[in-house]
Coordinates of C-alpha atoms in Angstrom, one line a residue:
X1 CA 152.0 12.8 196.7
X2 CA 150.5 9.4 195.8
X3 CA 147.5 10.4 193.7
X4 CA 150.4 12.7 191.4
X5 CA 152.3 9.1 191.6
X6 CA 150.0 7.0 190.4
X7 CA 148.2 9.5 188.0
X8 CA 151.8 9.7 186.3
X9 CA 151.3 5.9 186.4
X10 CA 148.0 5.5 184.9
X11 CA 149.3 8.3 181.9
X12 CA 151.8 5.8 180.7
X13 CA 149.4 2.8 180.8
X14 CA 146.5 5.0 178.9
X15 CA 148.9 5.0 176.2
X16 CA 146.9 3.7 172.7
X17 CA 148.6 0.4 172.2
X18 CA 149.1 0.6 168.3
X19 CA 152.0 -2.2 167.5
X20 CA 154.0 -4.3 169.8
X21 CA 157.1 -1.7 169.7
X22 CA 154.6 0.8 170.8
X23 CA 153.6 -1.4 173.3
X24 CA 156.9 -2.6 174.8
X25 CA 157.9 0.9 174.8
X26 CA 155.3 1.9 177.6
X27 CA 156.4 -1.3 179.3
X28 CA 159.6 0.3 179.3
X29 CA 158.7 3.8 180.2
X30 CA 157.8 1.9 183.9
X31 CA 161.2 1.3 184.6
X32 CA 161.8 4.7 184.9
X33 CA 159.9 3.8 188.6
X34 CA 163.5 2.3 189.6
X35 CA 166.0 3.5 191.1
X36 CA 168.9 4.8 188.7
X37 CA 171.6 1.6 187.9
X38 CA 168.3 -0.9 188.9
X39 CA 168.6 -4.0 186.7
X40 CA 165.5 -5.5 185.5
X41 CA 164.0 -8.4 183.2
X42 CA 160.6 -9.6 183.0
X43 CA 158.1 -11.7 181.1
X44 CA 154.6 -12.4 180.9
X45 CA 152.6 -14.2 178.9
X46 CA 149.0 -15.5 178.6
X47 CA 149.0 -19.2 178.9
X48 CA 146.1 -19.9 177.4
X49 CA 146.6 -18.3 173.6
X50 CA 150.4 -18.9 174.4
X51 CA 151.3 -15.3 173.0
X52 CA 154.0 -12.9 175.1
X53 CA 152.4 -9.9 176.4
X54 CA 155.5 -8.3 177.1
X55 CA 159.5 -9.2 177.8
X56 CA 162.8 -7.6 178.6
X57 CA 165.9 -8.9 179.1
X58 CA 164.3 -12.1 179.2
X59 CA 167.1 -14.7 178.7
X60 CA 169.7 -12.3 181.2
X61 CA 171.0 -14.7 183.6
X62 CA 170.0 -12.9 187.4
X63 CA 170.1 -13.6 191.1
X64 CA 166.7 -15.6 191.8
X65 CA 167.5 -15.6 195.5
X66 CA 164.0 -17.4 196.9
X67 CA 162.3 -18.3 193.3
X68 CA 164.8 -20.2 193.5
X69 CA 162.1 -22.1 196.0
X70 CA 159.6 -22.8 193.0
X71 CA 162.3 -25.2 191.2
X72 CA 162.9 -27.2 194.4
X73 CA 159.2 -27.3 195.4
X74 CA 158.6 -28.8 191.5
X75 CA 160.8 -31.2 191.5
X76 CA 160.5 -32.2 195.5
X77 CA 156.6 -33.1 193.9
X78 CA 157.9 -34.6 190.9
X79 CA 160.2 -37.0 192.7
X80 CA 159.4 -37.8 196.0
X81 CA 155.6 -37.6 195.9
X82 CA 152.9 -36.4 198.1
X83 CA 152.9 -39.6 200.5
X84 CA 156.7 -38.7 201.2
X85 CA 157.4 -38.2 205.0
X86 CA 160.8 -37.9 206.8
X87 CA 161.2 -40.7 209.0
X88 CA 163.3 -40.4 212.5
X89 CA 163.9 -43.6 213.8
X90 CA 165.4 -45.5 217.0
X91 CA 166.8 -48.7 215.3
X92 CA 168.6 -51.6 217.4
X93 CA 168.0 -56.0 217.8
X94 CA 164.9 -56.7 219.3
X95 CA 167.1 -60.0 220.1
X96 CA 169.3 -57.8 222.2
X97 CA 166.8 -56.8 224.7
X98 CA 166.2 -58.4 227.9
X99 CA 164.8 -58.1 231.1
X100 CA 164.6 -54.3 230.4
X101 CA 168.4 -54.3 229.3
X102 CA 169.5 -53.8 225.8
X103 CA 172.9 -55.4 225.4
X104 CA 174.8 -53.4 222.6
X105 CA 174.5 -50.3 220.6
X106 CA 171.3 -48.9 219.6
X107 CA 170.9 -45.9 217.0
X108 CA 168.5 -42.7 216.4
X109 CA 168.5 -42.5 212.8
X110 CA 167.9 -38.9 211.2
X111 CA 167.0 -38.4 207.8
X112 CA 167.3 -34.4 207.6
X113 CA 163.8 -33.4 208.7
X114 CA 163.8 -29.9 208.8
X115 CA 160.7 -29.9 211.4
X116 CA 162.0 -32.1 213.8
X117 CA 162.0 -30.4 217.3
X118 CA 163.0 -31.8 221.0
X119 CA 159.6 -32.6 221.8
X120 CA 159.6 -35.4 219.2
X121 CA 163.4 -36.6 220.3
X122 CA 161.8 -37.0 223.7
X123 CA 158.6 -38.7 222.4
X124 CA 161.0 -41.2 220.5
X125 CA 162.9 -42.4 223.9
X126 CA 159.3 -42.2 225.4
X127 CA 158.2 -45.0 222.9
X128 CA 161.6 -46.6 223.2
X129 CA 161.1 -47.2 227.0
X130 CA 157.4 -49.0 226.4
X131 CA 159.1 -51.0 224.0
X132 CA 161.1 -52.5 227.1
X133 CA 164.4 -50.2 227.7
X134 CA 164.9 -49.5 230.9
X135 CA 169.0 -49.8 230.5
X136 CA 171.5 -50.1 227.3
X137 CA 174.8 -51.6 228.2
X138 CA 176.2 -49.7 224.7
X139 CA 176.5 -46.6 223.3
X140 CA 173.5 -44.3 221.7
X141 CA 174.8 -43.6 218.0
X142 CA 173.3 -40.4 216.4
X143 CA 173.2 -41.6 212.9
X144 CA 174.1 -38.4 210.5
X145 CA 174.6 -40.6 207.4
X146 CA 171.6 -39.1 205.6
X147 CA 173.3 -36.1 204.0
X148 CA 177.0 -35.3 203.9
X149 CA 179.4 -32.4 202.8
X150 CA 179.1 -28.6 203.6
X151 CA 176.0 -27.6 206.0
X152 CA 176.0 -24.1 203.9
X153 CA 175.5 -23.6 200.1
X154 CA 178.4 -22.1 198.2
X155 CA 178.2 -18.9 198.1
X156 CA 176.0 -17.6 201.0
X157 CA 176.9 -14.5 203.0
X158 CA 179.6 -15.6 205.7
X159 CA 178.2 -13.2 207.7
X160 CA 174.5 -14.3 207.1
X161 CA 175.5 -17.5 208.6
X162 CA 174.9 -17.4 212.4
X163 CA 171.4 -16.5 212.3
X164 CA 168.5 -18.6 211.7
X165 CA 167.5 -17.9 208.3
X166 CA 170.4 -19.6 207.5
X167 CA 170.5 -22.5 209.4
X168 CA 172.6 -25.1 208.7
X169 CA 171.2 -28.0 206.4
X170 CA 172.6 -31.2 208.1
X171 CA 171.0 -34.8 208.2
X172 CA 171.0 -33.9 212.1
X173 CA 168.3 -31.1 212.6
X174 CA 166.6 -30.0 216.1
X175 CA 164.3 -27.5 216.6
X176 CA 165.7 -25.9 213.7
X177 CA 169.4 -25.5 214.2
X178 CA 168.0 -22.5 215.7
X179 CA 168.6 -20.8 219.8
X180 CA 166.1 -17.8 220.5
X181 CA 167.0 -15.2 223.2
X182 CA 166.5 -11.2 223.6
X183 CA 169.0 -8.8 224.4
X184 CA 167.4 -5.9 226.2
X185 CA 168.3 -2.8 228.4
X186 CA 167.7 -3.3 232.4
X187 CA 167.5 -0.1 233.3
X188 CA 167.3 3.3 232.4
X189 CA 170.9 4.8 232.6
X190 CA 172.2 1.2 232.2
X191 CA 175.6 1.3 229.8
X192 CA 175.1 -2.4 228.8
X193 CA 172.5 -4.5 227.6
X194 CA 171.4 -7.7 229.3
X195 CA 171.1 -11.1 227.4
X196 CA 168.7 -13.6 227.4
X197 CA 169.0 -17.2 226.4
X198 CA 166.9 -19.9 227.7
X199 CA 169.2 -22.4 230.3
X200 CA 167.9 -25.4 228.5
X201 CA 169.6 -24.5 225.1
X202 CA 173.4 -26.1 225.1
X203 CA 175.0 -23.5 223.7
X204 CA 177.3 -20.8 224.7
X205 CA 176.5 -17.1 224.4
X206 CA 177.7 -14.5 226.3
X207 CA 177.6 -10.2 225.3
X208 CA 179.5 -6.7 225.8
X209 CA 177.0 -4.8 224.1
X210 CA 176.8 -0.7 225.2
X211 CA 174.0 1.1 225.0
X212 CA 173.9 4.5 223.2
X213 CA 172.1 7.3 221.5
X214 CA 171.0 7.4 218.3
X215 CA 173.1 10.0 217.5
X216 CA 176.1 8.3 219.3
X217 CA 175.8 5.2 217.3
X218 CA 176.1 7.1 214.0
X219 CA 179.1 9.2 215.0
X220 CA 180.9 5.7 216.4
X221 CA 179.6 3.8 213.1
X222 CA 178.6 0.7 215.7
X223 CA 176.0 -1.5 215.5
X224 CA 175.3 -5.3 217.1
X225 CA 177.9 -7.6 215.9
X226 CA 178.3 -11.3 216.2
X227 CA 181.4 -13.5 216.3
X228 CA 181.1 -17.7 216.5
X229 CA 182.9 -20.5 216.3
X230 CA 182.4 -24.1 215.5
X231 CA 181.5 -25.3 219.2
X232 CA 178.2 -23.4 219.3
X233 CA 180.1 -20.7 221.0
X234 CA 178.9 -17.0 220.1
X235 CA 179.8 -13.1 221.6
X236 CA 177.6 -10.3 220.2
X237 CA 179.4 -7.5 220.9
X238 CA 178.9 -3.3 219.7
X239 CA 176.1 -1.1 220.2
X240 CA 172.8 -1.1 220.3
X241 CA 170.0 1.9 221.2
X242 CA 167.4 1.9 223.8
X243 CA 164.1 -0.1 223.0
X244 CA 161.0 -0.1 224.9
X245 CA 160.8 -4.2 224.2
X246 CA 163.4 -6.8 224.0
X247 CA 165.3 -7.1 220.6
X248 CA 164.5 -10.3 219.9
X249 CA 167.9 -13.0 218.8
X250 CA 167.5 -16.5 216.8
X251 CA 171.2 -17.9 216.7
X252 CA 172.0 -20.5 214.0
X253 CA 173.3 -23.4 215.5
X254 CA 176.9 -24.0 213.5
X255 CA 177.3 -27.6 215.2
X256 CA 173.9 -29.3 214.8
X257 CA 175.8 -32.5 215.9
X258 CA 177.1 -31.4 219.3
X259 CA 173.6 -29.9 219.7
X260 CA 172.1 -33.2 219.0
X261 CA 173.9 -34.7 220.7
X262 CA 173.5 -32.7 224.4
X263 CA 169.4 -32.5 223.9
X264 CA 169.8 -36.4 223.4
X265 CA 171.7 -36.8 226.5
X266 CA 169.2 -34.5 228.8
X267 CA 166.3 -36.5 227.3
X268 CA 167.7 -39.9 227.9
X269 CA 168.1 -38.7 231.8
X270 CA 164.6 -37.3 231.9
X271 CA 162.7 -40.0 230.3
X272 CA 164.5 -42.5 232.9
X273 CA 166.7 -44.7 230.5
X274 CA 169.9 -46.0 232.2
X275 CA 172.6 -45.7 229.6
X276 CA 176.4 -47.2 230.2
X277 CA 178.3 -46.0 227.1
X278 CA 177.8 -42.4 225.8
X279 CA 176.0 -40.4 223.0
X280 CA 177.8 -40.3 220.1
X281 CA 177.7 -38.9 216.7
X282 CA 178.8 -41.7 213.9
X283 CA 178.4 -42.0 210.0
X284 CA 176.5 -45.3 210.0
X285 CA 176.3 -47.4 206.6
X286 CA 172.6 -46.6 206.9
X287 CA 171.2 -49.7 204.5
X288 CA 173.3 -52.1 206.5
X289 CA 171.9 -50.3 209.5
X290 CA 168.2 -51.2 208.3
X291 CA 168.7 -54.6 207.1
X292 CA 169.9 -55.8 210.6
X293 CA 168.2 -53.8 212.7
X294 CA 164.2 -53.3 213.8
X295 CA 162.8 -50.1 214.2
X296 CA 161.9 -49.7 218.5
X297 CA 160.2 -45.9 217.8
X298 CA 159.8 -44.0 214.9
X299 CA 158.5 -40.3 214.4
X300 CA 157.6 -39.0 210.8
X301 CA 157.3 -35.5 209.7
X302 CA 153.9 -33.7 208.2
X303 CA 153.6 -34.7 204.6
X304 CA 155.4 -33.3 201.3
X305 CA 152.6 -31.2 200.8
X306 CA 151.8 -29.5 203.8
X307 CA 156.1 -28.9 204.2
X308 CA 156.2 -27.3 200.7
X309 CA 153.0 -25.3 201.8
X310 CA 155.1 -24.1 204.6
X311 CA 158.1 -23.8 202.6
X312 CA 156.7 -21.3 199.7
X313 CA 154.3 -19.2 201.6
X314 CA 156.5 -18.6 204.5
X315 CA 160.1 -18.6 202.0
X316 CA 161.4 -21.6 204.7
X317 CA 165.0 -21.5 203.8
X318 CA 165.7 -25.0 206.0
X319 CA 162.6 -27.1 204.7
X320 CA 163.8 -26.0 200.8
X321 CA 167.5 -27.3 201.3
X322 CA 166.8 -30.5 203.1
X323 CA 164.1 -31.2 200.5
X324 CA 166.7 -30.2 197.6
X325 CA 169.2 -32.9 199.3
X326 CA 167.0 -35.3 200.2
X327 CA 166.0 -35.3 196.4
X328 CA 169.9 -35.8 195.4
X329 CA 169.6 -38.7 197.9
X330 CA 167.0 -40.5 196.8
X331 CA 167.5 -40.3 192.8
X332 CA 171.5 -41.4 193.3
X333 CA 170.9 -43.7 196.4
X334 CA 173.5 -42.0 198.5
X335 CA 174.2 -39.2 201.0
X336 CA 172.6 -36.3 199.8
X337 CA 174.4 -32.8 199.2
X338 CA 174.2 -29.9 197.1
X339 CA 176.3 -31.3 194.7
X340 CA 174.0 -34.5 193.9
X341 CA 170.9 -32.0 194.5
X342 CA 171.6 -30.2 191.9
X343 CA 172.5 -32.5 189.6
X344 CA 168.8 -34.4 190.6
X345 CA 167.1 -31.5 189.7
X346 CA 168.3 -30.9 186.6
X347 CA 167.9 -34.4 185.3
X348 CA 164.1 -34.5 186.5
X349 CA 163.1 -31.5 185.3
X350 CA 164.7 -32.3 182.0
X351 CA 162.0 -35.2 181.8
X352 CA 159.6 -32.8 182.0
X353 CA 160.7 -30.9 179.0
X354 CA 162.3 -28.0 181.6
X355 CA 165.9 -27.4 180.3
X356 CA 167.9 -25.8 182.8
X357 CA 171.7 -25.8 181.5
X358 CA 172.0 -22.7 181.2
X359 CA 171.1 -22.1 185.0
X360 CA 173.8 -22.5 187.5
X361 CA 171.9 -23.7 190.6
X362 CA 174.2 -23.9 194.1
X363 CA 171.2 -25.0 196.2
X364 CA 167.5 -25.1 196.9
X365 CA 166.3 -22.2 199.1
X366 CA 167.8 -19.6 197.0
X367 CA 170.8 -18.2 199.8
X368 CA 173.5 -18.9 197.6
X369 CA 174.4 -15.7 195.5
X370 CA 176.1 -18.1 193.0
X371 CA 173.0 -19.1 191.9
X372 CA 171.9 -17.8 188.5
X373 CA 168.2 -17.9 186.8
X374 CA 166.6 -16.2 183.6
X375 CA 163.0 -15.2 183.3
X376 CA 162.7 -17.5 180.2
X377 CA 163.8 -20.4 182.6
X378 CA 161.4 -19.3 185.2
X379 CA 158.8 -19.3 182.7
X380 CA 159.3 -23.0 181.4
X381 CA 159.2 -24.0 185.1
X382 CA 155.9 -21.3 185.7
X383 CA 154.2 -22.7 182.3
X384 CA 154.5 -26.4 183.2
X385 CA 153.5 -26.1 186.8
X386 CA 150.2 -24.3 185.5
X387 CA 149.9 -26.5 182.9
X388 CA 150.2 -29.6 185.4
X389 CA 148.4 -28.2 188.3
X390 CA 146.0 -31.4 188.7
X391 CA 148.9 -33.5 188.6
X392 CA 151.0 -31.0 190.7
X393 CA 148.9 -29.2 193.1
X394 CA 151.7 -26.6 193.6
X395 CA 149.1 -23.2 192.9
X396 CA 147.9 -23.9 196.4
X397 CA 151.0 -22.9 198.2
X398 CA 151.9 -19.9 196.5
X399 CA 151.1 -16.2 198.7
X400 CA 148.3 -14.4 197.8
X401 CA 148.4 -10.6 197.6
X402 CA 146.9 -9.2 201.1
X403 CA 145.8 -12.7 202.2
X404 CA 149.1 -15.0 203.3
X405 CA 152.1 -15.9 203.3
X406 CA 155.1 -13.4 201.6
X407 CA 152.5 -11.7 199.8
X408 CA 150.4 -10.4 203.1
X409 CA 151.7 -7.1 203.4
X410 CA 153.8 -6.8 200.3
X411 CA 154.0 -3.5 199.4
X412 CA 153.9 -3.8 196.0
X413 CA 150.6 -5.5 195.5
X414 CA 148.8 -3.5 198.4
X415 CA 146.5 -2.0 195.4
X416 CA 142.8 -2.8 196.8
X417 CA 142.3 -4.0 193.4
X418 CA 145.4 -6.8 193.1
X419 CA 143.8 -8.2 196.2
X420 CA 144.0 -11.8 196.4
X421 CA 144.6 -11.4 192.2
X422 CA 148.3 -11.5 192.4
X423 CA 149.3 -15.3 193.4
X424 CA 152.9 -16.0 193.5
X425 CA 156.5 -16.8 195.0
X426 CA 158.8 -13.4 196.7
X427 CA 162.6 -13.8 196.5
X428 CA 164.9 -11.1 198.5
X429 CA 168.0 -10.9 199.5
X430 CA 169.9 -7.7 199.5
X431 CA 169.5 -5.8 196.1
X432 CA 167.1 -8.4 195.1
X433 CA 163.5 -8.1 194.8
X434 CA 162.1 -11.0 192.7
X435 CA 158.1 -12.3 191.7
X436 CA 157.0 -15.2 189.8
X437 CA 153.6 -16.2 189.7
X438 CA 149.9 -15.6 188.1
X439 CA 147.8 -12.4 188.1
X440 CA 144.1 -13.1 187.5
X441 CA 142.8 -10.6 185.5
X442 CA 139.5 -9.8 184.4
X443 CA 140.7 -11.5 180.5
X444 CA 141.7 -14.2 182.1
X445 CA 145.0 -15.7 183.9
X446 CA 148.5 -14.2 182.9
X447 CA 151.6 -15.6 184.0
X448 CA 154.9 -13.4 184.9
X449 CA 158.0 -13.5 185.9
X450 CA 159.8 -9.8 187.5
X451 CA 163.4 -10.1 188.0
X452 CA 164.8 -6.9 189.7
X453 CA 168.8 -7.2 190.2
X454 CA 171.1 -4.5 191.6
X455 CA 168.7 -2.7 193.7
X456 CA 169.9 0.1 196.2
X457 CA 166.8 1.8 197.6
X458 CA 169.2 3.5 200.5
X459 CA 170.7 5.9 197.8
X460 CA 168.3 5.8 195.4
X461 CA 166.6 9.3 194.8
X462 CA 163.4 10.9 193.6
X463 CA 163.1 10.6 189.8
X464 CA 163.4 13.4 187.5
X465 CA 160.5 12.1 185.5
X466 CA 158.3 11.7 188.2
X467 CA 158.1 15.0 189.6
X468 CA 156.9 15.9 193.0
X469 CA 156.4 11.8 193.9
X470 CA 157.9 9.6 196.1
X471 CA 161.1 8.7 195.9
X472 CA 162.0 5.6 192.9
X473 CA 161.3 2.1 194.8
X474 CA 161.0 -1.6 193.6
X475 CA 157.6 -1.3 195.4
X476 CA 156.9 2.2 192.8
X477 CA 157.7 -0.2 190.0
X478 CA 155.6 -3.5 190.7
X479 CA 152.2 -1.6 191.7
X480 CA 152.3 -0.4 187.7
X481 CA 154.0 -3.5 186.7
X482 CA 150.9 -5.3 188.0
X483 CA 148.7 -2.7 187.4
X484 CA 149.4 -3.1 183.5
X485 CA 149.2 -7.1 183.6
X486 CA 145.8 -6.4 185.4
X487 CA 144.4 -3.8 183.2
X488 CA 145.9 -4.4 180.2
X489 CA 145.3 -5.4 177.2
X490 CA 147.3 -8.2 175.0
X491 CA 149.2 -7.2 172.1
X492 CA 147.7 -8.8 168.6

């Protein structure tokens, strides 16, 4: 079925390429690989003699969902630098501390790191105690004045929102605003599943989840559904059907603050520090904070480059957003958001040349379906980091087609012969299925950018064209798409 497949594949690339129309006619014969009502654009070019190899649609406005990721990594490198490290910090008067008692408030600062875990938080109050504190006659204020307005991007998926991928984007982050726990089936007959959370975590999760058949869950139309509300409180609730391993859970923690807060608490008990007043969550004026205050214990995050290495290979939906407002932060010297992050990106990219007007960008991770990209603007951002890649150093952290990363076991570039040739950035979300990056090929690089838009696989159906094949799939489409940029040659 494959060999017919991809020999009705390699008949359209075989074409003699006479003229450009000729040639972006056979580019368009491969979208006949799509499912019927599939929107696509693309572009690639060859950097080097600068001429377009072949473009569709290029200057439609599409979802990027996480390309998105390859704007925010750019201008996180432009701005902030590879030497940039998130700082979390225990601030209070050294003047205020004796005899092992600190006489007033102190604060833990947070700045938004997205790798910040309770291992660290403890390791602060650790190094807070050798510096002298034994007891604090005060409160312990958990500063949250790094970042402010809404956790989520405008327009993400309400019902995306209470699991991890998602994770709220708040100054106040531990172990990624994320719970994990299993839900599993005891016993053989059992008629409910069994939940698992760890007794540490201080949340609230309880289930009334039955078990059923396969063919009972279709004919009730149930599957595992989860409610929430602000307080970190969750019920699944529905149906799930017998597995032989746990189904594993990662709830997204909807008040990072109250978290905080109760891990802050535990660890202050643990690590042996008497403390009078409470733990409490306040919106310090953070520069005032500084000025009058020393730092007791500090903790700083890996660098920029090994977090944006993380973010692009692994599509790290928390490290992109508290990069894109820490970026918002730092170029208007206040709280950061995804109002001032956006307009920060914008304005350094613009230096560089990169006009994105035309774009409508909501965040940095790429959740948000408001956003909206062209190829064309993916390209001036694709060009210049190619072009700048001494400067930059981004290539590095891109997936590489059956090596790393997004890219591992892509489907799409599992060709023997794309491996480790096809170096770029995924996005998905639902109906989304997007690529930007470089194909080495034996002429040389070429750079591209796939858009696919309004993808339904679910209905889609075996193509009249390609007869006796596997049914029409995104995955159909890219292994010619790439095959042609690989093999092919550029038009004169």
């Amino acid at each position: 079925m494959l060999k017919v497949c991809w020999f009705f594949i390699s008949s359209i690339l075989s074409v003699s390429v006479l003229s450009s129309p000729v040639l972006a006619q056979q580019w368009q014969q491969l979208q006949s690989l799509l499912p019927k009502g599939t929107q696509v654009s693309y572009l690639v070019l060859d950097p080097h003699s600068k001429k377009t190899i072949a473009s569709f649609q290029e200057e439609t406005l599409k979802t990027p969902a996480s390309v998105q990721k390859l704007l925010t990594a750019t201008t996180a490198k432009l701005y902030l630098g590879d030497d940039f490290r998130y700082q979390t910090a225990i601030q209070g008067d050294k003047k205020a501390l004796k005899a092992g008692i600190y006489k007033g408030d102190l604060s833990l600062h947070f700045s938004g790191d997205p790798t910040l875990t309770r291992q660290h938080i403890k390791q602060l109050l650790q190094g807070l105690k050798r510096a002298g504190v034994n007891k604090i006659e005060g409160d312990f204020l958990l500063d949250n004045s790094a970042f402010n307005g809404y956790q989520w991007s405008n327009g993400q998926a309400w019902n995306d929102l209470g699991v991890c991928y998602t994770s709220p984007t708040s100054a106040i982050i531990v172990n990624r605003n994320c719970v994990q726990g299993n839900l599993s089936v005891p016993a053989e007959q059992a008629e409910k599943a069994r939940l698992f959370v760890p007794d540490y975590e201080p949340v609230d999760i309880t289930a009334d989840v039955d078990v059923v058949t396969k063919e009972q869950r279709d004919t009730l139309f149930c599957d595992l559904e989860l409610t929430r509300d602000s307080h970190n409180k969750y019920h699944l609730w529905g149906c799930m059907v017998p597995r032989k391993r746990a189904f594993p859970l990662a709830f997204a923690v909807n008040d990072p603050n109250t978290y905080a807060q109760k891990i802050v608490e535990a660890e202050i008990k643990q690590v042996g520090i008497n403390l009078i007043g409470d733990v409490k969550v306040a919106t310090l004026d953070y520069q005032k904070t500084v000025a009058s205050s020393s730092v007791l214990a500090s903790h700083l995050s890996p660098s920029l480059s090994a977090l944006l290495k993380q973010m692009m290979k692994d599509s790290d939906n928390l490290i992109a957003d508290s990069l894109f407002k820490t970026v918002g932060a730092h170029y208007f010297q206040q709280a950061g958001n995804f109002r001032n992050g956006t307009k920060a990106m914008k304005a350094i990219l613009k230096e560089q040349g990169i006009d994105l007007e035309n774009a409508y960008i909501a965040d940095g991770s790429g959740l948000s379906r408001h956003n909206l990209m062209s190829a064309e603007l993916f390209m001036s951002v694709m060009k210049f980091v190619y072009q700048q890649e001494a400067k930059l150093g981004l290539l590095d952290s891109l997936s590489v087609a059956g090596v790393d990363g997004t890219l591992r076991y892509h489907k799409g570039v599992n060709a023997k012969a794309l491996k480790g040739k096809v170096i770029a950035k995924t996005g998905s979300l639902k109906g989304v299925a997007n690529l930007v990056g470089i194909v080495k090929s034996p002429t040389g690089d070429k750079l591209f950018v796939l858009m696919i838009n309004g993808y339904n696989q679910e209905n889609s159906v075996t193509r009249a064209v390609i007869p006796r094949v596997e049914k029409a799939s995104a995955y159909l489409f890219e292994k010619a798409f790439f095959k042609h940029i690989y093999e092919g040659t550029t038009p004169k």
